[in-house]
Coordinates of C-alpha atoms and ligand atoms in Angstrom, one line a residue:
M1 CA 106.4 -95.2 152.0
T2 CA 107.4 -98.3 152.1
A3 CA 104.7 -101.8 152.2
P4 CA 102.4 -101.8 154.9
V5 CA 103.3 -104.4 157.6
L6 CA 99.8 -105.4 157.7
E7 CA 96.7 -105.6 154.9
A8 CA 93.6 -106.7 155.2
E9 CA 90.8 -106.5 152.4
G10 CA 87.1 -106.8 152.7
L11 CA 86.4 -109.0 155.8
R12 CA 83.2 -109.8 156.5
K13 CA 82.5 -112.2 159.2
S14 CA 78.3 -112.4 160.7
W15 CA 76.8 -114.0 163.5
G16 CA 73.7 -115.9 163.4
G17 CA 73.0 -114.1 160.0
V18 CA 73.8 -110.2 161.1
A19 CA 76.8 -109.2 160.2
A20 CA 79.4 -107.9 162.6
V21 CA 81.9 -107.2 160.0
D22 CA 81.3 -106.0 156.5
G23 CA 84.1 -105.5 154.3
V24 CA 86.1 -103.3 156.5
S25 CA 90.2 -103.0 154.4
L26 CA 93.0 -101.5 156.6
S27 CA 96.7 -100.7 156.3
V28 CA 99.4 -100.5 159.3
H29 CA 102.8 -99.1 159.0
A30 CA 106.2 -99.7 160.5
G31 CA 105.7 -97.8 163.2
E32 CA 102.2 -96.8 163.2
M33 CA 100.0 -96.3 165.8
L34 CA 96.9 -97.3 163.5
A35 CA 93.2 -96.7 166.7
L36 CA 90.4 -98.7 165.4
I37 CA 87.7 -97.1 166.9
G38 CA 83.9 -97.0 167.4
P39 CA 80.7 -97.7 169.6
N40 CA 80.3 -100.6 171.4
G41 CA 79.3 -103.6 169.4
A42 CA 80.7 -101.8 166.0
G43 CA 82.8 -105.3 165.5
K44 CA 86.0 -104.0 166.5
S45 CA 86.7 -107.2 168.3
T46 CA 85.9 -109.5 165.5
C47 CA 88.0 -107.6 163.1
F48 CA 90.8 -108.2 165.8
N49 CA 90.3 -112.3 165.6
M50 CA 90.2 -112.4 162.2
L51 CA 93.8 -110.6 161.5
N52 CA 95.5 -113.0 164.7
G53 CA 94.0 -116.1 163.1
Q54 CA 90.9 -116.7 166.0
I55 CA 88.4 -116.5 163.5
R56 CA 88.2 -117.2 159.4
P57 CA 87.1 -114.6 157.9
E58 CA 83.2 -115.3 155.4
A59 CA 84.9 -112.4 153.5
G60 CA 88.4 -110.5 152.4
R61 CA 92.2 -111.7 152.5
V62 CA 95.1 -111.0 155.6
I63 CA 98.2 -109.9 154.0
L64 CA 101.0 -109.8 156.7
L65 CA 104.2 -108.7 155.3
G66 CA 103.0 -109.4 151.9
R67 CA 102.5 -113.3 152.7
D68 CA 98.9 -114.4 153.0
V69 CA 97.6 -115.6 156.2
T70 CA 93.9 -115.6 155.6
G71 CA 92.4 -118.4 157.9
Q72 CA 95.9 -119.4 159.0
A73 CA 95.8 -120.4 163.3
P74 CA 96.3 -117.9 166.0
R75 CA 99.6 -119.8 166.6
T76 CA 100.6 -119.4 162.9
V77 CA 100.3 -115.7 163.1
W78 CA 102.2 -114.8 166.1
R79 CA 105.6 -117.1 164.4
L80 CA 104.8 -114.4 161.7
G81 CA 104.9 -111.7 164.3
V82 CA 102.1 -110.8 165.7
G83 CA 102.1 -110.3 169.2
R84 CA 98.8 -109.5 170.7
T85 CA 98.6 -108.2 174.8
F86 CA 96.4 -110.9 177.0
Q87 CA 95.3 -110.7 180.3
I88 CA 98.1 -113.1 182.4
T89 CA 96.1 -116.6 184.0
A90 CA 96.6 -117.0 187.8
T91 CA 98.5 -119.8 187.0
F92 CA 101.3 -117.2 186.3
G93 CA 100.7 -115.0 189.0
S94 CA 103.0 -117.1 191.3
M95 CA 105.9 -116.5 188.9
T96 CA 108.7 -113.5 189.0
V97 CA 108.2 -110.5 187.0
L98 CA 111.2 -112.0 185.5
D99 CA 110.0 -115.1 184.8
N100 CA 107.2 -114.3 183.6
V101 CA 109.3 -112.4 180.3
R102 CA 112.0 -114.9 180.3
M103 CA 109.3 -117.9 180.1
A104 CA 107.4 -116.0 176.4
L105 CA 111.4 -115.5 175.9
L106 CA 112.2 -118.9 175.8
S107 CA 108.8 -119.5 174.0
H108 CA 110.1 -117.8 171.5
H109 CA 113.0 -119.0 171.0
R110 CA 111.5 -122.6 171.0
R111 CA 113.0 -123.4 174.1
L112 CA 111.0 -126.0 176.8
F113 CA 111.1 -124.1 180.2
S114 CA 111.9 -126.1 183.1
L115 CA 109.9 -125.4 186.9
W116 CA 112.3 -128.2 188.2
R117 CA 115.6 -126.0 186.9
P118 CA 114.7 -122.5 188.2
A119 CA 118.9 -121.6 188.7
A120 CA 118.9 -122.7 184.8
L121 CA 119.4 -118.9 184.3
Q122 CA 118.6 -118.7 180.4
Y123 CA 117.5 -115.0 178.9
S124 CA 117.4 -113.7 182.7
A125 CA 119.7 -110.4 180.9
E126 CA 117.4 -110.9 177.8
A127 CA 114.0 -110.7 180.0
L128 CA 115.3 -107.8 182.6
A129 CA 116.4 -105.8 179.7
A130 CA 112.9 -106.4 178.7
L131 CA 111.9 -105.6 181.6
A132 CA 113.9 -102.0 182.2
R133 CA 112.4 -101.1 178.1
V134 CA 108.5 -101.0 180.0
G135 CA 109.7 -99.5 183.2
L136 CA 109.2 -102.6 185.2
Q137 CA 112.9 -103.8 186.4
E138 CA 112.6 -102.3 190.1
Q139 CA 109.8 -105.5 190.3
A140 CA 111.8 -108.3 188.8
D141 CA 111.8 -109.8 191.2
R142 CA 108.5 -110.1 192.7
P143 CA 105.1 -111.9 192.2
C144 CA 103.2 -110.9 189.4
A145 CA 100.4 -111.7 191.7
V146 CA 101.6 -108.3 193.8
L147 CA 102.0 -106.3 190.9
A148 CA 99.9 -102.8 190.7
Y149 CA 97.2 -103.5 187.3
G150 CA 99.3 -100.8 185.9
D151 CA 102.1 -102.8 186.3
L152 CA 100.5 -105.9 184.4
K153 CA 99.6 -104.0 181.7
R154 CA 103.1 -103.3 181.1
L155 CA 104.1 -106.5 182.2
E156 CA 102.2 -107.9 179.6
L157 CA 103.5 -105.7 176.8
A158 CA 106.8 -106.6 177.3
I159 CA 105.8 -109.8 176.9
A160 CA 103.9 -109.2 173.7
L161 CA 107.6 -107.0 172.7
A162 CA 109.4 -111.1 173.7
N163 CA 108.2 -112.6 170.7
E164 CA 109.8 -109.9 168.3
P165 CA 106.7 -108.4 166.7
R166 CA 106.2 -106.3 163.2
L167 CA 102.4 -106.4 164.7
L168 CA 100.9 -105.4 168.1
L169 CA 97.6 -105.7 168.0
M170 CA 95.8 -104.3 171.6
D171 CA 92.3 -105.0 171.9
E172 CA 92.0 -102.2 174.8
P173 CA 94.8 -102.3 176.8
T174 CA 94.2 -99.7 178.7
A175 CA 90.2 -101.0 180.1
G176 CA 89.6 -101.0 184.3
M177 CA 92.9 -98.5 184.2
A178 CA 93.4 -95.2 185.9
P179 CA 92.9 -92.4 182.8
A180 CA 96.4 -90.9 183.8
E181 CA 97.5 -94.1 183.5
R182 CA 95.7 -94.7 180.4
A183 CA 98.4 -91.8 179.1
G184 CA 101.4 -94.0 180.3
L185 CA 101.0 -96.9 178.8
M186 CA 100.1 -95.8 175.4
A187 CA 102.8 -93.8 175.3
L188 CA 105.0 -95.9 176.3
T189 CA 103.5 -98.1 173.7
A190 CA 104.2 -95.1 171.1
R191 CA 107.6 -94.5 171.9
I192 CA 108.2 -98.5 171.6
A193 CA 106.9 -98.9 168.2
K194 CA 108.7 -95.8 166.8
Q195 CA 111.7 -97.1 168.5
A196 CA 111.7 -100.9 166.9
G197 CA 109.7 -99.6 164.4
I198 CA 106.2 -102.4 165.3
A199 CA 103.0 -101.4 163.5
V200 CA 100.2 -101.0 166.1
L201 CA 96.8 -101.3 165.5
F202 CA 94.8 -101.0 169.1
T203 CA 91.2 -100.4 170.3
E204 CA 90.0 -98.2 172.7
H205 CA 87.2 -96.5 174.3
D206 CA 89.1 -93.6 175.8
M207 CA 89.4 -90.6 173.7
D208 CA 92.3 -88.8 174.9
V209 CA 93.6 -91.7 174.7
V210 CA 92.8 -92.5 170.9
F211 CA 93.8 -88.6 170.3
G212 CA 96.2 -88.6 172.1
H213 CA 98.4 -91.6 171.0
A214 CA 96.8 -92.6 167.4
D215 CA 98.3 -91.7 164.1
R216 CA 95.7 -92.4 163.0
I217 CA 92.1 -93.2 163.4
L218 CA 89.8 -95.4 161.5
V219 CA 86.3 -95.2 162.6
L220 CA 83.6 -98.5 162.5
D221 CA 80.0 -98.1 162.7
R222 CA 78.1 -101.3 162.6
G223 CA 80.4 -103.3 160.9
K224 CA 81.1 -100.9 158.3
L225 CA 84.0 -98.4 158.1
I226 CA 82.6 -94.6 158.2
A227 CA 85.9 -93.0 158.5
G228 CA 89.4 -92.2 158.2
G229 CA 92.4 -90.1 158.7
T230 CA 94.4 -88.3 160.7
P231 CA 93.4 -87.7 164.4
E232 CA 92.4 -83.7 163.2
A233 CA 90.8 -84.9 160.1
V234 CA 88.8 -88.0 162.4
R235 CA 87.3 -85.4 164.8
A236 CA 85.7 -83.0 162.2
D237 CA 84.2 -85.7 160.6
A238 CA 80.0 -85.0 161.2
R239 CA 79.2 -88.7 160.2
V240 CA 82.1 -89.5 163.6
R241 CA 79.7 -86.5 165.0
E242 CA 76.8 -87.9 164.9
V243 CA 77.4 -91.9 165.9
Y244 CA 79.3 -90.2 169.1
L245 CA 77.0 -88.4 169.7
G246 CA 76.9 -87.1 173.6
G247 CA 80.5 -89.4 173.1
G248 CA 83.3 -88.4 173.9
V249 CA 84.9 -86.6 170.4
H250 CA 85.1 -83.4 171.7
Ligands
ATP1 N1 80.7 -114.9 169.6 C1 79.8 -114.4 168.9 N2 79.1 -115.0 168.8 C2 77.7 -114.5 168.5 N3 78.1 -112.8 168.8 C3 78.9 -112.1 168.1 C4 80.6 -112.9 168.8 N4 80.9 -112.0 169.4 C5 80.4 -111.1 168.8 N5 79.3 -111.1 168.1 C6 78.9 -110.2 167.9 O1 78.9 -109.2 166.8 C7 78.8 -107.7 167.1 C8 80.5 -106.9 167.1 O2 81.0 -107.7 168.2 P1 82.2 -107.4 168.7 O3 82.6 -108.1 169.9 O4 83.7 -107.5 167.8 O5 82.7 -105.4 168.7 P2 83.3 -104.2 169.3 O6 83.2 -102.9 169.1 O7 84.4 -105.0 170.1 O8 82.2 -103.9 171.2 P3 83.1 -103.5 171.7 O9 83.1 -102.2 172.0 O10 81.6 -104.1 173.1 O11 84.1 -104.4 172.9 C9 78.0 -107.4 168.2 O12 76.5 -107.0 167.6 C10 78.4 -108.9 169.3 O13 77.2 -109.3 169.8
MG2 MG1 85.7 -105.7 171.7

């Protein structure tokens, strides 16, 4: 098997003396969809924040493409190829869908985006191709503010892809979406991940999405990994069933 895109070893972080993440180790490979699941407060977001540099771990290491990036700033980690889906701020709501992607491309290529020269059509073809990849080409000229929520999520994905990431971190990417749309977004993400060899680590509360789209699942409970493996193995795990008692692991 090829070397993992991301490897984390023994990550730990506490808040007010209580361990939120306690000795988490994981690895994600190119083209792999890895789900990190667990009840509310299990430590999933804290893990993500350590992986992308937002929080410095108290212990442990983060290795990206063979390089130790532990404690590096988010921008550095992003430059090295870690994308993250994020909420699009109101500032960009008045810009068109196409311009949002162009701005991401300009940023990736370290060019300045000139709002004063909107006629400068840098990266328009690339931006249109990126929108086609997520099925948004028809919406290219609309302002973001008028997009349906599901389309905004696809735009977030296109923006994250503009950075040509080797790893995508998606913390609850389908939150707030209608159930039917969730499956669509994750199927699209999985397809792109396989095509482009991108490693994807995602958290998700919707078990249909998790079991439908993850290649592998890790289960976090009170800061510790309690199970991991294929969807079938995790579904059959007694400890997982206990944690989710009455929850969604059917
Ligand atoms: N900035 C913070 N300051 C203090 N405590 C925090 C902070 N961030 C997280 N915590 C605590 O750490 C624990 C883990 O939180 P975290 O947000 O990582 O969980 P999660 O698995 O992402 O939960 P959810 O499913 O609700 O998003 C919780 O007890 C939470 O209250
Ligand atoms: Mg969270």
